[in-house]
Short mmCIF file of C-alpha atoms in Angstrom, two decimals:
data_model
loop_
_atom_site.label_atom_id
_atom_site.label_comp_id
_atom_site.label_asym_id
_atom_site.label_seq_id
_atom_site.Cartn_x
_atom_site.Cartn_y
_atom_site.Cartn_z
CA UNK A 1 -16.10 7.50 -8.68
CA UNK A 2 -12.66 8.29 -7.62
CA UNK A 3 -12.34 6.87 -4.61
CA UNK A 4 -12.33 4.02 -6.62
CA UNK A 5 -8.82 4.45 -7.73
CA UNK A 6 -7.94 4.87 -4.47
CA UNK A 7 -9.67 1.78 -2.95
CA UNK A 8 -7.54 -0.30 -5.52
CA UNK A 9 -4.73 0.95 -4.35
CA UNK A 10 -5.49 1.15 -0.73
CA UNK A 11 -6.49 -2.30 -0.33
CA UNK A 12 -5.01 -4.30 -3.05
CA UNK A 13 -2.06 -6.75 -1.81
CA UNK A 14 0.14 -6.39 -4.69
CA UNK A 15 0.90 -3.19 -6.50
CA UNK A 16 3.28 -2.99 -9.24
CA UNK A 17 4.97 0.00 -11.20
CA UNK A 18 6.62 -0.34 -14.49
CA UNK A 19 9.32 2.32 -15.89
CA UNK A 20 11.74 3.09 -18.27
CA UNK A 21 12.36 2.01 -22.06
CA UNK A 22 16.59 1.66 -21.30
CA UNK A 23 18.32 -1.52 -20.13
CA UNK A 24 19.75 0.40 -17.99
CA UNK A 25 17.06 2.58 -16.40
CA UNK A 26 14.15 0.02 -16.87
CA UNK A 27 12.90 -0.70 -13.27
CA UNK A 28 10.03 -3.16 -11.97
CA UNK A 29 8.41 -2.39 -8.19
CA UNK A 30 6.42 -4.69 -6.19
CA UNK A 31 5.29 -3.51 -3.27
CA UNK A 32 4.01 -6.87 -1.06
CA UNK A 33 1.29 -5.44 1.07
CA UNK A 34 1.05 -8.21 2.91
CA UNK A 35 2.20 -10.69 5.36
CA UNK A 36 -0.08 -13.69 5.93
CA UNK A 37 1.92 -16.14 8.11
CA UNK A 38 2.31 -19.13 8.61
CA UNK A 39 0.54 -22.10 6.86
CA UNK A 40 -0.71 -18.98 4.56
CA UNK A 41 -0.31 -18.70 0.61
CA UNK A 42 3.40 -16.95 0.62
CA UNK A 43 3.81 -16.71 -3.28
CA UNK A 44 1.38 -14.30 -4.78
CA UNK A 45 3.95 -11.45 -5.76
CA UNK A 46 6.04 -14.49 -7.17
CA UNK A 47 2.46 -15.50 -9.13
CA UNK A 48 2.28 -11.77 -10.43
CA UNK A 49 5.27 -11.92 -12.21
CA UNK A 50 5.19 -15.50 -13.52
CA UNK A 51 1.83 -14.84 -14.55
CA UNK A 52 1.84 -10.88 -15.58
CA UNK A 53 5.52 -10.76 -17.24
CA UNK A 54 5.76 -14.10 -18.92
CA UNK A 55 7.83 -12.58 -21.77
CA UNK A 56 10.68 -9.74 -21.26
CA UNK A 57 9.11 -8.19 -24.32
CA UNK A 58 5.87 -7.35 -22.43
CA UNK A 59 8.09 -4.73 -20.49
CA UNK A 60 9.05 -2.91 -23.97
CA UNK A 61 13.13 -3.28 -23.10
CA UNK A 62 15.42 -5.55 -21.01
CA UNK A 63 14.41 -5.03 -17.13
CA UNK A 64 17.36 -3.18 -15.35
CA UNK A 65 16.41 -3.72 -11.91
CA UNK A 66 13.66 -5.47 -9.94
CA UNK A 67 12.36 -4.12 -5.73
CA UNK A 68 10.72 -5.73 -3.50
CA UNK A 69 9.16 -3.41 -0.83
CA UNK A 70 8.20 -5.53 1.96
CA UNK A 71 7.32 -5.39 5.49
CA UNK A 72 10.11 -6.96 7.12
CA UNK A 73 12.27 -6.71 4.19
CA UNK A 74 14.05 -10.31 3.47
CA UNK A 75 11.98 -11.34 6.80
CA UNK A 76 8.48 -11.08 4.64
CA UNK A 77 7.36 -14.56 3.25
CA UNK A 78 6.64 -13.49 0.04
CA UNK A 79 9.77 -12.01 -0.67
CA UNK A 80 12.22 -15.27 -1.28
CA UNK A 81 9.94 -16.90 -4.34
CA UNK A 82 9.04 -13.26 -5.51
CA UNK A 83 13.24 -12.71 -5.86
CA UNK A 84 13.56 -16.42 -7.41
CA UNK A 85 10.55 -15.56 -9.82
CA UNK A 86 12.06 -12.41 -10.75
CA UNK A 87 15.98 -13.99 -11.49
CA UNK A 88 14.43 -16.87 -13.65
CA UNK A 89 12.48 -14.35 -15.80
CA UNK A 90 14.97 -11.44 -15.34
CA UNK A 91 18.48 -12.89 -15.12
CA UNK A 92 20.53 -9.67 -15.61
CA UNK A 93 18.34 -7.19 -13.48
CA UNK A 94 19.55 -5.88 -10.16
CA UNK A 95 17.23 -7.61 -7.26
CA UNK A 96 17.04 -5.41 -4.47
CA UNK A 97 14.79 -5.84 -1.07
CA UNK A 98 13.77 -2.80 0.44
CA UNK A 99 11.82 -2.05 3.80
CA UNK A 100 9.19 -0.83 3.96
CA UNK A 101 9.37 1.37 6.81
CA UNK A 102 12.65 2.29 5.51
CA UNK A 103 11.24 3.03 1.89
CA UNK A 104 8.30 5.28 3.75
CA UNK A 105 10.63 7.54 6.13
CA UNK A 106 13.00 7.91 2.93
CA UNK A 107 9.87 9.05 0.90
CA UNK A 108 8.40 10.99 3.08
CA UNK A 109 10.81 14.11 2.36
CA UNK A 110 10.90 15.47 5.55
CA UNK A 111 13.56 17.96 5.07
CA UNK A 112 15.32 17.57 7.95
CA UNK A 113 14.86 13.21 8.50
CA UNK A 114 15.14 12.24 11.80
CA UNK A 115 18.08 10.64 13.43
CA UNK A 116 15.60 7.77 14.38
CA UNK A 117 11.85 7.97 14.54
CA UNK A 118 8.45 4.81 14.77
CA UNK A 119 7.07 4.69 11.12
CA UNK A 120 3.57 3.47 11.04
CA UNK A 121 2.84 2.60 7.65
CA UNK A 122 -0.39 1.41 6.90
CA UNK A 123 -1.20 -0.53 4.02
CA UNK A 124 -3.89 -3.23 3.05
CA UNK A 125 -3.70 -6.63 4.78
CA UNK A 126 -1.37 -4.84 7.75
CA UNK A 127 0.06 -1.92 9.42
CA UNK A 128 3.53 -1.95 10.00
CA UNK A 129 5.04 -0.01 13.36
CA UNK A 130 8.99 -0.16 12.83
CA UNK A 131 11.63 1.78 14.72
CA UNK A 132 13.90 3.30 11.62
CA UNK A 133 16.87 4.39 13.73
CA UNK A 134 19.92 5.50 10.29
CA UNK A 135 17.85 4.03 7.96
CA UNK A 136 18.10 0.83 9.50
CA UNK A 137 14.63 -1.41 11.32
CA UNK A 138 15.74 -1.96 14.83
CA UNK A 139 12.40 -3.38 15.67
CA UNK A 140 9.25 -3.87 13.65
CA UNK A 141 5.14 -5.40 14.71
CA UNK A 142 2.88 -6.07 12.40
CA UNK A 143 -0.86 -5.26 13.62
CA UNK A 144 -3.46 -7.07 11.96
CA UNK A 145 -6.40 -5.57 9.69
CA UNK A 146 -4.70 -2.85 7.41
CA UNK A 147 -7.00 -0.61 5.13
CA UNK A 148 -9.04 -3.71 4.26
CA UNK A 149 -9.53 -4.00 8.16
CA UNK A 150 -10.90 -0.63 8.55
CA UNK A 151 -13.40 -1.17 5.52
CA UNK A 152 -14.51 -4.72 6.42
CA UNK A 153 -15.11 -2.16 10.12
CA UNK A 154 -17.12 -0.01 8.37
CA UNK A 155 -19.11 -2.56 6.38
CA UNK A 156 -19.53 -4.81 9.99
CA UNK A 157 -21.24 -1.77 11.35
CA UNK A 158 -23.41 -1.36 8.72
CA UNK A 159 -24.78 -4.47 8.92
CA UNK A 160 -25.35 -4.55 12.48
CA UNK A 161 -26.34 -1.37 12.87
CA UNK A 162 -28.04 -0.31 10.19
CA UNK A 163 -29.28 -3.53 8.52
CA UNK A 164 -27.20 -2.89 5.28
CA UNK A 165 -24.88 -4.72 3.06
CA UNK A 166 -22.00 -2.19 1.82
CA UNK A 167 -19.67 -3.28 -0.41
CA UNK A 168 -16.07 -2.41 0.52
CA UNK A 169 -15.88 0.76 -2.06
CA UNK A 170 -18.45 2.35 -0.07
CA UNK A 171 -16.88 1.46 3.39
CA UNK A 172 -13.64 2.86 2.13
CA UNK A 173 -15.30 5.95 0.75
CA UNK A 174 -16.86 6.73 4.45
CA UNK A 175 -12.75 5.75 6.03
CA UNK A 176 -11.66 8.41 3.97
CA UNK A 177 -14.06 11.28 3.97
CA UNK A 178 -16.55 10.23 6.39
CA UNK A 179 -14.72 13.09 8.95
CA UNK A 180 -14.10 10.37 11.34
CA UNK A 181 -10.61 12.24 12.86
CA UNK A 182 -10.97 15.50 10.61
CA UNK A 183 -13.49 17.44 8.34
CA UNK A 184 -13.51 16.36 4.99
CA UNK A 185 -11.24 18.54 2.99
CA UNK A 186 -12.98 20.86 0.64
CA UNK A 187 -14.47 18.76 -2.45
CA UNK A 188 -14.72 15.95 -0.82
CA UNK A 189 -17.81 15.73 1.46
CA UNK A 190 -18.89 13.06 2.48
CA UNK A 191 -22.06 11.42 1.49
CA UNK A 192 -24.58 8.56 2.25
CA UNK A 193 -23.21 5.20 2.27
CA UNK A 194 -25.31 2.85 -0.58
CA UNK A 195 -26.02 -0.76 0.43
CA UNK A 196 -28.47 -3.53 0.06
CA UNK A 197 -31.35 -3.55 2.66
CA UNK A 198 -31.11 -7.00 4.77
CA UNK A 199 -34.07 -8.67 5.56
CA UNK A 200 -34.63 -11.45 8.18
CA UNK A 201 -31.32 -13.47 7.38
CA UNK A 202 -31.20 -12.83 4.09
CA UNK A 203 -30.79 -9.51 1.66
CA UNK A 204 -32.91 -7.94 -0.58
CA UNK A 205 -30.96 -6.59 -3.73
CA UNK A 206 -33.70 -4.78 -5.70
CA UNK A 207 -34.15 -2.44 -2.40
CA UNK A 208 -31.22 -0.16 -2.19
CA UNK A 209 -31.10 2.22 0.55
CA UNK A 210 -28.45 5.12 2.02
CA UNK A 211 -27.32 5.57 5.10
CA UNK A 212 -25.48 8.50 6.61
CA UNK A 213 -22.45 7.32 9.17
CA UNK A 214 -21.93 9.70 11.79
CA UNK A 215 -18.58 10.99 12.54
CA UNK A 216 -18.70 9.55 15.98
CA UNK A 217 -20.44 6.25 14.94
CA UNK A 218 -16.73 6.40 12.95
CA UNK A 219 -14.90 6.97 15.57
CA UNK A 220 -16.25 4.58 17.91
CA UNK A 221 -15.45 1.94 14.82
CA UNK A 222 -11.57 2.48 14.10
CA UNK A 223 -10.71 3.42 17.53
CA UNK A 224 -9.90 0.10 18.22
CA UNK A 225 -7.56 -0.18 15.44
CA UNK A 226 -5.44 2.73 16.01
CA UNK A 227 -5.45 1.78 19.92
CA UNK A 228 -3.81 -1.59 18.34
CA UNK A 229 -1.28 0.47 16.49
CA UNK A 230 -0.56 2.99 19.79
CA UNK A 231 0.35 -0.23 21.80
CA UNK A 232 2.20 -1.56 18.83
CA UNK A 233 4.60 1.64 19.19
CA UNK A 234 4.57 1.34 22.59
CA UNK A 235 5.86 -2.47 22.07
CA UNK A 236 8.86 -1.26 19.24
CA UNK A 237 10.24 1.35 21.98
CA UNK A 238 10.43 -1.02 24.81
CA UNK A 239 12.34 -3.91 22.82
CA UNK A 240 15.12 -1.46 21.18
CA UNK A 241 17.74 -0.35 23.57
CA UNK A 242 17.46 2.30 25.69
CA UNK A 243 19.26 4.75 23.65
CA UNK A 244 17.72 4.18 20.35
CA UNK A 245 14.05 4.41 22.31
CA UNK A 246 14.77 8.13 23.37
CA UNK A 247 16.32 9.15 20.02
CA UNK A 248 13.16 7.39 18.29
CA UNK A 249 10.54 9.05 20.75
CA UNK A 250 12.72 12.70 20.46
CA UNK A 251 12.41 11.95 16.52
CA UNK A 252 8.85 10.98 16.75
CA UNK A 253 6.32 9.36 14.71
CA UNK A 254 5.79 9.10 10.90
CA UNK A 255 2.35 8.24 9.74
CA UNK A 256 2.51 6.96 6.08
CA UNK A 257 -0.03 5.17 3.70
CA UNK A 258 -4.05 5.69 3.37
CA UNK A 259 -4.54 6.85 6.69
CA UNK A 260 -7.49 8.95 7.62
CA UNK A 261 -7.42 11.98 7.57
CA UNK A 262 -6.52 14.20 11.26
CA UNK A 263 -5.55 10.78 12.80
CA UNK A 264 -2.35 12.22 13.77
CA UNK A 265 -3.65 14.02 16.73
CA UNK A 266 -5.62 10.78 18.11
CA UNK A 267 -2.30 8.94 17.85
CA UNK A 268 -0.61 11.89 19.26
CA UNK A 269 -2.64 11.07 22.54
CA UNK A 270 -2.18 7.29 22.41
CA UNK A 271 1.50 7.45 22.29
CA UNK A 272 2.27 10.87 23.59
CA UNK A 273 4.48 11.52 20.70
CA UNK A 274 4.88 14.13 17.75
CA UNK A 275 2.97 12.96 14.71
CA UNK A 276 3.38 13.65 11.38
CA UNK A 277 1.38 12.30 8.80
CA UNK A 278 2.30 12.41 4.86
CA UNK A 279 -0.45 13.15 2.62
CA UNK A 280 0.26 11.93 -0.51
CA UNK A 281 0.75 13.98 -3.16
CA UNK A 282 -2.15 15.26 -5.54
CA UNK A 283 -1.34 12.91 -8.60
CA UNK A 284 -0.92 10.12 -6.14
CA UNK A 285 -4.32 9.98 -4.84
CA UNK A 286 -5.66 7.16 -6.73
CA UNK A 287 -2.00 6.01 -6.73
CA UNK A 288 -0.10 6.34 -3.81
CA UNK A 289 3.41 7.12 -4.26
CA UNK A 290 5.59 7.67 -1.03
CA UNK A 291 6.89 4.31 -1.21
CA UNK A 292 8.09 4.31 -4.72
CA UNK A 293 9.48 8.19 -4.14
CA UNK A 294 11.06 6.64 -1.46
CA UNK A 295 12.67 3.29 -3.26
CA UNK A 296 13.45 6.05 -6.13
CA UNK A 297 15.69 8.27 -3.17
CA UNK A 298 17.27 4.75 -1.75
CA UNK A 299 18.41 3.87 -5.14
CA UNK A 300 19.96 7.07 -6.65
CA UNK A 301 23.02 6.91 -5.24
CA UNK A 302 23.75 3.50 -6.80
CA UNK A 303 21.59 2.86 -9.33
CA UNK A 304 21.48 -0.55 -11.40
CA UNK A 305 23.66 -1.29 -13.77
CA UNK A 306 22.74 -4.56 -15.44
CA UNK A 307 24.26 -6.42 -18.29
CA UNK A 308 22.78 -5.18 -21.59
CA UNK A 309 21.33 -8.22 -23.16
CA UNK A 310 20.78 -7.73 -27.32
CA UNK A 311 17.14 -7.43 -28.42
CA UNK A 312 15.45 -10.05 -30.25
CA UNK A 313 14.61 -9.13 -33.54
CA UNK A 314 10.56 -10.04 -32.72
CA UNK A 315 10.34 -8.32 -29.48
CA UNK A 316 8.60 -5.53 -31.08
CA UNK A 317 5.92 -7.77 -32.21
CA UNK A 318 5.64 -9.87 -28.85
CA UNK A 319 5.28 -6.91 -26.85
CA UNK A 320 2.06 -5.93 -29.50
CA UNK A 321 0.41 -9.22 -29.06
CA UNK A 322 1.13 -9.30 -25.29
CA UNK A 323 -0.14 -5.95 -25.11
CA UNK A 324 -4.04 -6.97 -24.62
CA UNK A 325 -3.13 -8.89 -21.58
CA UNK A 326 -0.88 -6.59 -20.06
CA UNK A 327 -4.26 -4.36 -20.25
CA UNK A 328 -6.31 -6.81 -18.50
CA UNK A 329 -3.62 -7.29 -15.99
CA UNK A 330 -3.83 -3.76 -14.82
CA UNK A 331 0.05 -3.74 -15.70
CA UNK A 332 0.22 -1.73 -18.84
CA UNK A 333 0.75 2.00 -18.55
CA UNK A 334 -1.93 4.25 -19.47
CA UNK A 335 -0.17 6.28 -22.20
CA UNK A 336 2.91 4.25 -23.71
CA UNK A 337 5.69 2.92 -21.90
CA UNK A 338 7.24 6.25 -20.54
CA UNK A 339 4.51 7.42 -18.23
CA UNK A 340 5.78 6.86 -15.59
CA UNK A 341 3.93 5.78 -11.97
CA UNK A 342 0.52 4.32 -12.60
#
């Protein structure tokens, strides 16, 4: 089902993107979805690497550079052992930290980009609300529940409502194309929702049933999210100066990520602003790619230039016997080492 795709990229807290065969071109991204807090597990992106990218030779060349895309940038907990991990494997990459409502407002494309503008990016533990005033954060929130949020929403009312374990696939597949803001797009209508019937307390596995989730029953279940995010904005303009506020409201607001689709217009009337949302492109349905367009535009008017180590004479045959692993990782591209985003 390929929604699929897109749930494991939607909700996943780490995503990773692997490119180039040259020293000088090779490129590792991380995007760090995340940002638990405090007393929270801070490493996992620094975990990924350690554990994912033990050897050099399980990226088929030298790595060239190494980005972090992070709410928060060099603010995000994640990011300081994630850049230590990355030196002690990598120690002639380029480590850059990019943010992410900087990475999303450079990859949207806009044309014309905005001398300031809010960028609500939404991706799976949070959704970021940042005021990008010349590509620089002048004030960022961080509302809690993400994509994840609006599935485990979806699944909640389910079970309540309907009496009916759904996994978080099928919650995600109603987010998307349930018609909650917006008709589904053509091809993509939605369907009933699968689950496990509960009984008493308990479930009962062998009975599957469907359900069929209203558009207003979705509604009435994410509004209170996106009323979260429209104070959120409302929060960013009031603590940036005065100035910056009316050149971010006159630029208006930049919806990037999984976002439903036609949620622009109900954040339209939360904030009273102009909304534009960026679908992602075709090929980046199941992998969503404004962020790494965008940490590709940041980067192209400096790009790395790293020291060119020598090759190993057995890095041809690590990167073979590593290659199972990178496989079951999820961190090996599908069709050789030059394919690009996947």
């Amino acid at each position: 089902m390929r929604v699929g795709g897109l749930l494991w990229w939607a909700l996943d807290e780490i995503r990773v993107r692997v490119t180039g065969r040259s020293a000088r071109f090779s490129q590792v991204v991380l995007e760090l979805a995340w940002n638990p807090g405090p007393g929270a597990d801070n490493a996992l992106a620094a975990d990924v690497l350690r554990g994912g990218f033990a050897k050099r030779a399980q990226l088929w060349a030298p790595t060239g550079s190494v980005v972090f895309v992070a709410p928060g940038a060099g603010a995000h907990p994640g990011v300081e052992p994630a850049v230590e991990a990355a030196r002690g494997l990598w120690p002639e990459a380029v480590v850059t930290v990019v943010d992410e409502a900087v990475a999303a407002l450079a990859g949207a494309a806009l044309g014309t980009e905005p001398c300031a503008c809010v960028v609500v990016h939404l991706d799976a533990r949070r959704t970021s609300v940042a005021v990008v005033a010349g590509r620089e954060v002048g004030m960022a929130r961080l509302v809690p529940g993400g994509a994840l949020g609006l599935a485990e929403a979806v699944a909640g009312h389910a079970w309540t409502r309907h009496r009916l374990e759904v996994g978080h696939e099928e919650a995600w597949a109603a987010v998307v194309h349930g018609g909650a803001f917006a008709p589904s797009p053509p091809g993509r209508e939605p369907g009933p929702v699968h689950g496990a019937r509960i009984i008493g307390y308990g479930l009962c596995p062998r009975r599957s049933e469907t359900v069929v989730l209203s558009s207003a029953e979705l509604r009435e279940v994410m509004g209170p999210a996106y009323r979260a995010v429209g104070d959120a904005v409302a929060r960013v303009l009031r603590e940036v100066p005065p100035d910056t506020a009316r050149r971010a409201a006159h630029g208006g607001l930049l919806l990037t990520g999984p976002h439903p689709p036609g949620v622009e217009d109900r954040v339209a009337d939360l904030t009273g602003l102009t909304v534009h949302r960026v679908a992602e492109p075709d090929a980046g349905f199941d992998h969503p790619q404004v962020l790494l367009d965008g940490v590709d535009r940041l980067l192209a008017a400096n790009p790395p230039a790293p020291a060119v180590p020598a090759a190993g004479p057995d890095q041809d045959d690590d990167a073979s016997r590593q290659k199972p692993l990178m496989n079951l990782l999820r961190l090996l591209p599908p069709h050789g080492p030059d394919a690009g985003d996947w």
